[in-house]
Coordinates of C-alpha atoms in Angstrom, one line a residue:
X510 CA 21.3 26.8 -18.4
X511 CA 18.7 24.6 -20.6
X512 CA 19.9 24.3 -24.4
X513 CA 17.5 23.0 -27.1
X514 CA 15.3 20.1 -27.6
X515 CA 17.2 16.8 -27.2
X516 CA 16.2 13.7 -29.9
X517 CA 16.9 10.8 -28.3
X518 CA 16.0 6.7 -27.6
X519 CA 12.6 5.8 -25.1
X520 CA 10.3 3.3 -25.1
X521 CA 6.9 4.3 -25.8
X522 CA 3.8 2.4 -24.4
X523 CA 1.3 3.7 -27.3
X524 CA -1.5 1.7 -25.6
X525 CA -2.5 -0.6 -22.9
X526 CA -1.9 -3.9 -22.9
X527 CA 0.7 -3.8 -25.8
X528 CA 4.4 -4.2 -25.9
X529 CA 6.5 -1.1 -25.5
X530 CA 7.7 0.4 -28.5
X531 CA 11.3 1.7 -28.9
X532 CA 11.2 5.3 -30.7
X533 CA 12.9 8.5 -31.1
X534 CA 11.5 11.5 -29.3
X535 CA 12.0 14.6 -28.5
X536 CA 12.5 16.0 -25.1
X537 CA 11.9 19.6 -24.5
X538 CA 14.5 21.8 -22.0
X539 CA 13.2 22.2 -18.6
X540 CA 11.2 25.3 -17.7
X541 CA 11.3 26.9 -14.2
X542 CA 11.9 24.7 -11.5
X543 CA 12.6 21.5 -13.7
X544 CA 15.2 19.3 -14.7
X545 CA 16.4 17.4 -17.7
X546 CA 18.4 14.1 -16.9
X547 CA 19.9 11.8 -19.0
X548 CA 18.9 8.3 -17.7
X549 CA 22.1 6.0 -17.3
X550 CA 20.3 3.0 -16.2
X551 CA 16.8 2.2 -15.4
X552 CA 14.9 -1.3 -13.7
X553 CA 11.4 -2.5 -14.1
X554 CA 9.0 -2.6 -11.2
X555 CA 5.5 -4.2 -11.3
X556 CA 3.9 -0.9 -11.1
X557 CA 5.0 -0.3 -14.3
X558 CA 3.5 -3.4 -15.4
X559 CA 0.2 -2.8 -13.6
X560 CA 0.2 1.0 -15.6
X561 CA 0.5 -1.0 -18.7
X562 CA -1.9 -3.5 -18.3
X563 CA -4.7 -0.8 -18.4
X564 CA -5.8 -1.6 -14.8
X565 CA -4.7 1.6 -13.4
X566 CA -7.3 4.4 -13.3
X567 CA -4.9 7.1 -13.5
X568 CA -2.9 5.3 -16.6
X569 CA -2.7 8.0 -19.8
X570 CA -1.9 6.9 -23.2
X571 CA 0.5 7.1 -24.8
X572 CA 3.1 7.3 -21.9
X573 CA 6.9 7.0 -21.3
X574 CA 6.6 4.9 -18.1
X575 CA 9.6 3.8 -15.9
X576 CA 10.1 5.1 -12.1
X577 CA 13.2 3.0 -10.8
X578 CA 16.3 5.1 -12.6
X579 CA 19.4 7.2 -12.0
X580 CA 21.5 9.5 -14.3
X581 CA 23.3 12.7 -14.7
X582 CA 21.5 16.2 -14.7
X583 CA 22.0 17.6 -18.5
X584 CA 20.3 20.9 -17.8
X585 CA 18.3 22.9 -15.5
X586 CA 15.6 25.7 -15.7
X587 CA 15.4 28.9 -14.4
X588 CA 15.4 29.0 -10.4
X589 CA 16.7 25.5 -9.9
X590 CA 19.3 25.7 -6.9
X591 CA 19.5 21.9 -5.5
X592 CA 21.0 20.3 -8.6
X593 CA 23.3 21.5 -11.4
X594 CA 24.3 20.4 -14.3
X595 CA 26.8 17.1 -13.9
X596 CA 25.1 16.4 -10.6
X597 CA 24.5 12.6 -10.2
X598 CA 20.7 12.1 -9.3
X599 CA 17.7 9.7 -9.0
X600 CA 14.5 10.8 -10.0
X601 CA 11.6 10.8 -7.2
X602 CA 8.3 9.6 -7.7
X603 CA 7.2 10.8 -4.2
X604 CA 8.8 14.7 -4.3
X605 CA 9.8 16.6 -1.2
X606 CA 9.2 20.2 -1.5
X607 CA 9.5 20.5 2.1
X608 CA 7.0 23.7 2.5
X609 CA 3.6 21.6 2.0
X610 CA 1.8 20.4 5.4
X611 CA 2.6 17.2 4.8
X612 CA 6.5 17.8 4.3
X613 CA 6.4 19.9 7.1
X614 CA 5.0 17.0 9.3
X615 CA 7.4 14.2 10.5
X616 CA 4.4 11.4 10.4
X617 CA 4.4 10.9 6.6
X618 CA 6.4 11.3 3.7
X619 CA 3.8 12.0 1.3
X620 CA 4.2 15.6 -0.4
X621 CA 1.3 16.9 -2.4
X622 CA 2.7 19.6 -4.2
X623 CA 2.5 18.1 -7.8
X624 CA 0.5 15.4 -7.0
X625 CA -2.6 16.5 -9.1
X626 CA -0.6 17.0 -12.3
X627 CA 1.6 14.3 -11.5
X628 CA -1.5 11.7 -11.6
X629 CA -2.5 13.4 -14.9
X630 CA 1.0 12.7 -16.7
X631 CA 1.9 16.2 -17.1
X632 CA 4.6 18.5 -15.8
X633 CA 3.4 20.8 -12.9
X634 CA 2.4 23.5 -15.6
X635 CA 0.1 20.9 -17.2
X636 CA 2.0 20.2 -20.2
X637 CA 4.3 17.6 -21.2
X638 CA 7.8 17.8 -22.4
X639 CA 8.0 14.9 -24.7
X640 CA 7.0 14.5 -28.2
X641 CA 7.1 11.7 -30.7
X642 CA 5.8 11.4 -34.3
X643 CA 4.2 14.7 -33.7
X644 CA 1.9 13.5 -30.5
X645 CA 2.1 14.6 -26.8
X646 CA 3.7 11.9 -24.9
X647 CA 2.3 11.7 -21.3
X648 CA 5.0 11.7 -18.1
X649 CA 4.4 8.6 -15.6
X650 CA 5.1 9.0 -12.1
X651 CA 6.9 12.2 -12.3
X652 CA 10.2 10.5 -13.4
X653 CA 9.6 8.7 -17.0
X654 CA 12.9 6.7 -16.7
X655 CA 12.6 4.6 -19.8
X656 CA 13.8 7.5 -22.1
X657 CA 17.6 8.3 -22.7
X658 CA 16.8 11.8 -21.1
X659 CA 13.7 12.7 -19.0
X660 CA 12.5 16.0 -17.5
X661 CA 11.4 16.3 -13.6
X662 CA 10.2 18.7 -11.1
X663 CA 13.0 20.2 -9.0
X664 CA 11.5 18.6 -6.2
X665 CA 11.5 15.2 -7.6
X666 CA 15.1 14.8 -7.6
X667 CA 17.5 13.5 -5.0
X668 CA 21.6 14.3 -5.6
X669 CA 23.4 11.5 -4.5
X670 CA 27.4 10.4 -4.2
X671 CA 29.0 10.9 -7.5
X672 CA 31.0 7.6 -7.1
X673 CA 27.9 5.4 -6.6
X674 CA 27.4 2.5 -9.5
X675 CA 24.2 3.9 -11.3
X676 CA 23.2 0.4 -12.8
X677 CA 22.8 -0.8 -9.0
X678 CA 21.4 2.4 -7.1
X679 CA 18.4 2.8 -9.4
X680 CA 17.2 0.3 -7.3
X681 CA 17.0 2.9 -4.7
X682 CA 14.3 4.7 -6.7
X683 CA 11.5 2.3 -5.5
X684 CA 11.8 -1.2 -4.6
X685 CA 14.5 -1.5 -2.0
X686 CA 13.8 1.6 -0.3
X687 CA 10.4 0.7 -0.2
X688 CA 10.6 -2.7 1.5
X689 CA 13.8 -1.5 3.8
X690 CA 11.7 1.4 4.7
X691 CA 8.3 -0.8 5.9
X692 CA 10.3 -2.7 8.2
X693 CA 12.4 0.1 9.8
X694 CA 10.4 2.9 9.6
X695 CA 6.7 2.0 9.3
X696 CA 6.9 -1.1 11.4
X697 CA 9.7 -0.2 13.3
X698 CA 10.5 -4.2 13.9
X699 CA 12.6 -4.4 17.3
X700 CA 15.5 -6.7 17.8
X701 CA 14.5 -10.3 18.9
X702 CA 11.1 -9.7 17.4
X703 CA 9.4 -12.6 14.7
X704 CA 8.2 -11.1 11.3
X705 CA 6.4 -12.9 8.6
X706 CA 6.8 -11.5 4.6
X707 CA 4.1 -12.6 2.1
X708 CA 5.7 -12.2 -1.1
X709 CA 9.3 -12.5 -1.9
X710 CA 9.8 -10.4 -5.1
X711 CA 12.0 -7.1 -4.5
X712 CA 10.1 -5.5 -2.3
X713 CA 9.7 -9.0 0.0
X714 CA 13.5 -9.3 0.0
X715 CA 14.0 -5.7 0.9
X716 CA 11.7 -6.2 3.9
X717 CA 13.6 -8.9 5.0
X718 CA 17.0 -7.4 4.9
X719 CA 15.4 -4.5 6.7
X720 CA 13.8 -6.8 9.5
X721 CA 17.3 -8.6 9.8
X722 CA 19.0 -5.5 10.1
X723 CA 16.6 -4.4 12.6
X724 CA 17.5 -7.5 14.6
X725 CA 14.7 -9.8 14.2
X726 CA 15.2 -13.4 15.5
X727 CA 13.0 -14.8 13.2
X728 CA 11.7 -14.2 9.8
X729 CA 9.4 -16.2 7.9
X730 CA 8.9 -15.8 4.2
X731 CA 5.8 -16.8 2.3
X732 CA 5.5 -17.3 -1.2
X733 CA 3.7 -20.2 -3.6
X734 CA 7.3 -20.0 -5.8
X735 CA 9.4 -22.5 -3.8
X736 CA 12.3 -21.3 -6.5
X737 CA 12.2 -18.0 -4.4
X738 CA 13.3 -19.2 -1.1
X739 CA 17.2 -19.5 -1.8
X740 CA 17.1 -16.1 -2.3
X741 CA 15.1 -15.3 0.5
X742 CA 17.3 -17.0 3.1
X743 CA 20.4 -15.2 1.5
X744 CA 18.5 -12.0 2.7
X745 CA 18.0 -13.4 6.1
X746 CA 14.6 -15.4 6.2
X747 CA 15.1 -17.9 8.6
X748 CA 12.4 -20.3 7.1
X749 CA 10.0 -20.2 4.0
X750 CA 6.7 -21.7 3.6
X751 CA 4.3 -22.2 1.3
X752 CA 0.2 -21.9 1.6
X753 CA -0.5 -24.6 -0.7
X754 CA 1.3 -27.1 1.8
X755 CA -1.0 -27.0 4.1
X756 CA -5.3 -27.3 4.2
X757 CA -5.5 -24.7 6.8
X758 CA -5.3 -21.0 5.6
X759 CA -1.7 -19.3 6.1
X760 CA -2.5 -17.2 8.7
X761 CA -3.3 -20.3 11.0
X762 CA -0.7 -22.2 10.1
X763 CA 1.5 -19.1 11.1
X764 CA -0.2 -18.4 14.9
X765 CA 0.6 -22.2 15.3
X766 CA 4.4 -21.7 14.2
X767 CA 5.0 -18.8 16.6
X768 CA 3.1 -19.2 19.7
X769 CA 0.2 -17.0 18.7
X770 CA 1.5 -14.7 15.9
X771 CA 4.2 -12.9 14.6
X772 CA 4.9 -9.6 16.0
X773 CA 5.3 -8.1 12.7
X774 CA 3.8 -9.0 9.1
X775 CA 4.5 -7.6 6.0
X776 CA 2.1 -7.9 2.5
X777 CA 4.4 -7.3 -0.1
X778 CA 2.0 -8.2 -3.2
X779 CA -1.1 -6.6 -3.6
X780 CA -3.8 -9.2 -2.9
X781 CA -6.5 -8.3 -0.6
X782 CA -7.0 -11.8 0.6
X783 CA -3.5 -12.2 1.6
X784 CA -3.5 -8.6 3.5
X785 CA -6.3 -10.1 5.3
X786 CA -4.1 -13.0 6.0
X787 CA -0.8 -11.2 7.2
X788 CA -3.6 -9.1 9.6
X789 CA -4.8 -12.3 11.1
X790 CA -1.3 -13.9 11.4
X791 CA -0.4 -11.0 13.7
X792 CA -0.1 -11.7 17.5
X793 CA -3.2 -10.4 19.7
X794 CA -2.6 -7.4 21.9
X795 CA 0.6 -6.1 19.9
X796 CA 1.0 -7.4 16.4
X797 CA 1.3 -4.9 13.4
X798 CA 0.5 -5.7 9.4
X799 CA 2.1 -3.4 7.4
X800 CA 0.5 -3.0 3.7
X801 CA 3.3 -2.7 1.0
X802 CA 1.9 -4.0 -2.0
X803 CA -0.3 -2.1 -4.1
X804 CA -3.9 -3.8 -4.9
X805 CA -5.5 -2.9 -8.2
X806 CA -8.0 -0.1 -8.2
X807 CA -11.4 -0.4 -6.3
X808 CA -10.4 -3.9 -4.4
X809 CA -11.5 -3.3 -0.8
X810 CA -9.9 -5.2 2.3
X811 CA -11.9 -6.8 5.0
X812 CA -11.4 -8.5 8.7
X813 CA -13.8 -9.0 11.7
X814 CA -13.1 -5.6 13.9
X815 CA -12.3 -7.9 16.7
X816 CA -9.1 -8.8 15.0
X817 CA -8.2 -4.8 15.8
X818 CA -10.0 -4.5 19.0
X819 CA -7.9 -7.4 20.4
X820 CA -4.8 -5.2 19.8
X821 CA -3.7 -5.7 16.1
X822 CA -2.5 -2.4 13.9
X823 CA -3.0 -2.3 10.5
X824 CA -0.8 0.0 8.6
X825 CA 0.4 1.1 5.2
X826 CA 3.6 2.4 3.3
X827 CA 4.5 4.5 0.6
X828 CA 8.3 4.5 -0.5
X829 CA 8.9 2.8 2.7
X830 CA 8.3 6.3 4.4
X831 CA 11.6 7.9 3.4
X832 CA 11.0 11.4 3.0
X833 CA 12.5 11.5 -0.2
X834 CA 15.3 14.2 -1.2
X835 CA 16.4 13.8 2.5
X836 CA 16.8 10.1 3.0
X837 CA 17.6 8.6 -0.8
X838 CA 21.1 10.2 -0.5
X839 CA 21.4 8.8 2.8
X840 CA 20.1 5.3 1.5
X841 CA 23.0 5.4 -1.1
X842 CA 25.6 6.2 1.4
X843 CA 24.2 3.2 3.6
X844 CA 25.1 1.0 0.2
X845 CA 28.2 2.0 -0.2
X846 CA 29.3 1.2 3.4
X847 CA 27.8 -2.0 2.7
X848 CA 24.8 -1.6 5.5
X849 CA 22.1 -2.5 2.8
X850 CA 22.7 -4.6 0.1
X851 CA 21.5 -3.3 -3.4
X852 CA 23.7 -5.6 -6.0
X853 CA 22.3 -9.0 -4.5
X854 CA 18.8 -7.8 -6.0
X855 CA 20.0 -7.3 -9.4
X856 CA 19.5 -10.6 -11.3
X857 CA 19.5 -9.5 -15.0
X858 CA 21.1 -6.5 -16.9
X859 CA 20.4 -6.2 -20.3
X860 CA 20.6 -3.1 -22.9
X861 CA 17.6 -0.7 -23.1
X862 CA 16.3 -1.8 -26.3
X863 CA 15.7 -5.2 -24.8
X864 CA 13.0 -3.6 -22.3
X865 CA 9.9 -6.0 -23.2
X866 CA 12.5 -9.1 -22.4
X867 CA 12.7 -7.5 -19.0
X868 CA 9.3 -7.2 -18.7
X869 CA 9.0 -11.0 -19.9
X870 CA 11.1 -11.9 -17.0
X871 CA 9.4 -9.9 -14.5
X872 CA 5.9 -12.1 -15.5
X873 CA 7.7 -15.4 -15.2
X874 CA 8.9 -14.8 -11.8
X875 CA 12.6 -15.6 -13.1
X876 CA 14.0 -12.2 -12.2
X877 CA 14.3 -10.1 -9.2
X878 CA 15.1 -7.1 -11.0
X879 CA 16.2 -6.7 -14.3
X880 CA 18.2 -3.5 -15.0
X881 CA 18.5 -1.9 -18.4
X882 CA 21.5 0.3 -19.4
X883 CA 21.4 2.8 -22.2

């Protein structure tokens, strides 16, 4: 059972647009149906930077960000049965309660059980477990992995193989699972198909990996940063192109290259203009375009309805469509058996104190994923 308050190190975002500050925080013990986790490794994702920038309408400050992490259960609150002290776990920003109508429907992974409180930066009972300098600190995405210890709801944790290296599998908490699932679950890429992947960051590379595993015969990577091409090809891209190399819109270039368009396209940036291009690059009659990137609040997508009337499909995905508690342990097993890549996504490893450096690496485009170790 849970012990007392733990004092530990965390990166606090005191206000929007400012660097994170390494502080000593107090982490309260888990209440009923909560789990306190010792985070061993965490990575930095664009979603953390998006909220830190102040552009996220759900962003609350001060807050402990972070949602790609892995660790060990330190203690559990009353009524917790799925995990126990000492278990190896990955915190989940999309939970799986198994009881709500979303969990009961095989068509979605969007559990809504704690959605409202999670969006407000608090635990399901409406309070926070973090304090720093006498102030309440908000939680983020139900995970807050930028802290040596964190508290999450018991439905927001996946128990994984204890032999898994946590400084690698922490990436299965977001980016890799999202991209891989976009290809194999959402698009359901078929053998012999042609795919286009817009944006060659961590998520885009995971989409390429998924398309390759699904048997796609042609995978076209699209990015304005040509430094990303070598890595994309290593993951399975058959060719890479830049929209800046042609006077024609990129969708026209792709339609010409592929005799009418691609079978599947994926937008892994969060740019509504690129989302349109990705749809319009799809083949008439059967092309499917999946939106993976998260656009800024209030932005809208547009195309001519004729694009859909003539047989293209526009879809979106969150966390790759994986029902999290059930599938994250399986994804860890797939990594352990070398079916999916994880190590290759890690370009930098830094001590936790250098977290601001990790954000700089991401913004500069020099990193795919930087893993921070406590």
